[in-house]
Amino acid sequence: MEDIYRPSGKDYLYVNDDRTLKVDKEYIEFLKTLAQKNGTGKCTMCLHNDTRAHVHEMINVYPKKTYVRPHSHPFKTETKIIIEGKLQVILFDNFGKILDVFVMEKSDVFTFRLDRGVIHTNIPLTDVVFHEIIEGPFVGKDDSVFPDWAVEPNDTEQVEIFMKKIERQMTFLDI
């Protein structure tokens, strides 16, 4: 079956092959174990198993302070549901100005939906587990668009500078 979803290139990406799946505390602990086995400390478990699916669902495990490059999905909506931890969400305009900042956690904002084209990033304030739902099908490199000002994740020096710039911007926000 050549069309079955089999991601490559990311050592933290996995695919659920079962036709049914119960996500409980034990399953989350299993995902955390997978996250600890790779160099990133991350795990993304695709609950869908076909790129043609109209709905793509993932459970993400990210360690504290993971850098997620600011991006948008020009043709897709996205929903995040927090399972564990605290996840800071930052929304930007096209030029990198911060429009909104908030924290997702079970006791407050536990679900967040983005419309198409909204530039955003997620910064784990603690180790975090969240459920992500995004429209399918997967269209490859055009699924996420990265603005010119969004620093490449492998440039650790520039990521540090960018994150400090974001922190400074947030201290002056009146949101």
XYZ file of C-alpha atoms in Angstrom, residues 89-158:
70
model
C 0.810 30.229 22.560
C 2.011 33.337 20.736
C 0.180 34.819 17.741
C 1.991 37.151 15.335
C 1.192 39.499 12.489
C 2.961 39.095 9.135
C 5.909 41.198 10.318
C 6.599 39.345 13.574
C 4.779 41.717 15.912
C 3.090 39.835 18.753
C -0.697 40.115 18.626
C -1.638 37.837 21.511
C -0.008 35.631 24.145
C -1.739 33.174 26.451
C -1.053 29.966 28.339
C -2.892 26.734 27.760
C -3.391 24.500 30.792
C -6.154 22.190 31.989
C -7.425 24.660 34.601
C -7.813 27.598 32.197
C -7.551 27.746 28.387
C -7.494 24.035 27.565
C -8.640 24.191 23.927
C -7.584 26.626 21.236
C -8.547 26.814 17.551
C -6.650 28.707 14.853
C -8.095 29.717 11.518
C -6.190 29.394 8.266
C -3.163 31.644 7.873
C -2.684 32.642 11.538
C 1.044 32.830 12.328
C 1.756 31.157 15.657
C 4.241 29.344 17.826
C 3.932 27.186 20.933
C 6.443 27.334 23.765
C 6.217 24.619 26.414
C 6.557 26.295 29.810
C 6.720 22.823 31.371
C 6.999 19.393 29.814
C 3.743 19.256 27.891
C 1.372 16.815 26.212
C -1.289 18.079 23.833
C -3.713 16.770 21.246
C -3.530 18.528 17.882
C -6.157 18.336 15.155
C -5.561 19.775 11.695
C -7.352 19.478 8.400
C -6.031 16.962 5.889
C -4.860 15.886 3.508
C -1.143 16.359 4.058
C 0.279 18.316 1.112
C 3.972 18.238 1.991
C 6.188 21.290 2.295
C 3.311 23.723 1.694
C 1.417 22.508 4.789
C 3.320 25.009 6.944
C 4.542 28.396 5.790
C 7.397 30.016 7.684
C 7.715 33.818 7.611
C 11.120 35.237 6.686
C 11.650 36.505 10.241
C 11.061 33.038 11.805
C 14.436 31.587 12.775
C 15.394 28.107 11.536
C 15.322 25.625 14.443
C 18.797 24.234 13.741
C 20.452 27.668 14.197
C 20.663 27.497 17.981
C 22.429 30.845 18.374
C 19.764 32.678 16.357
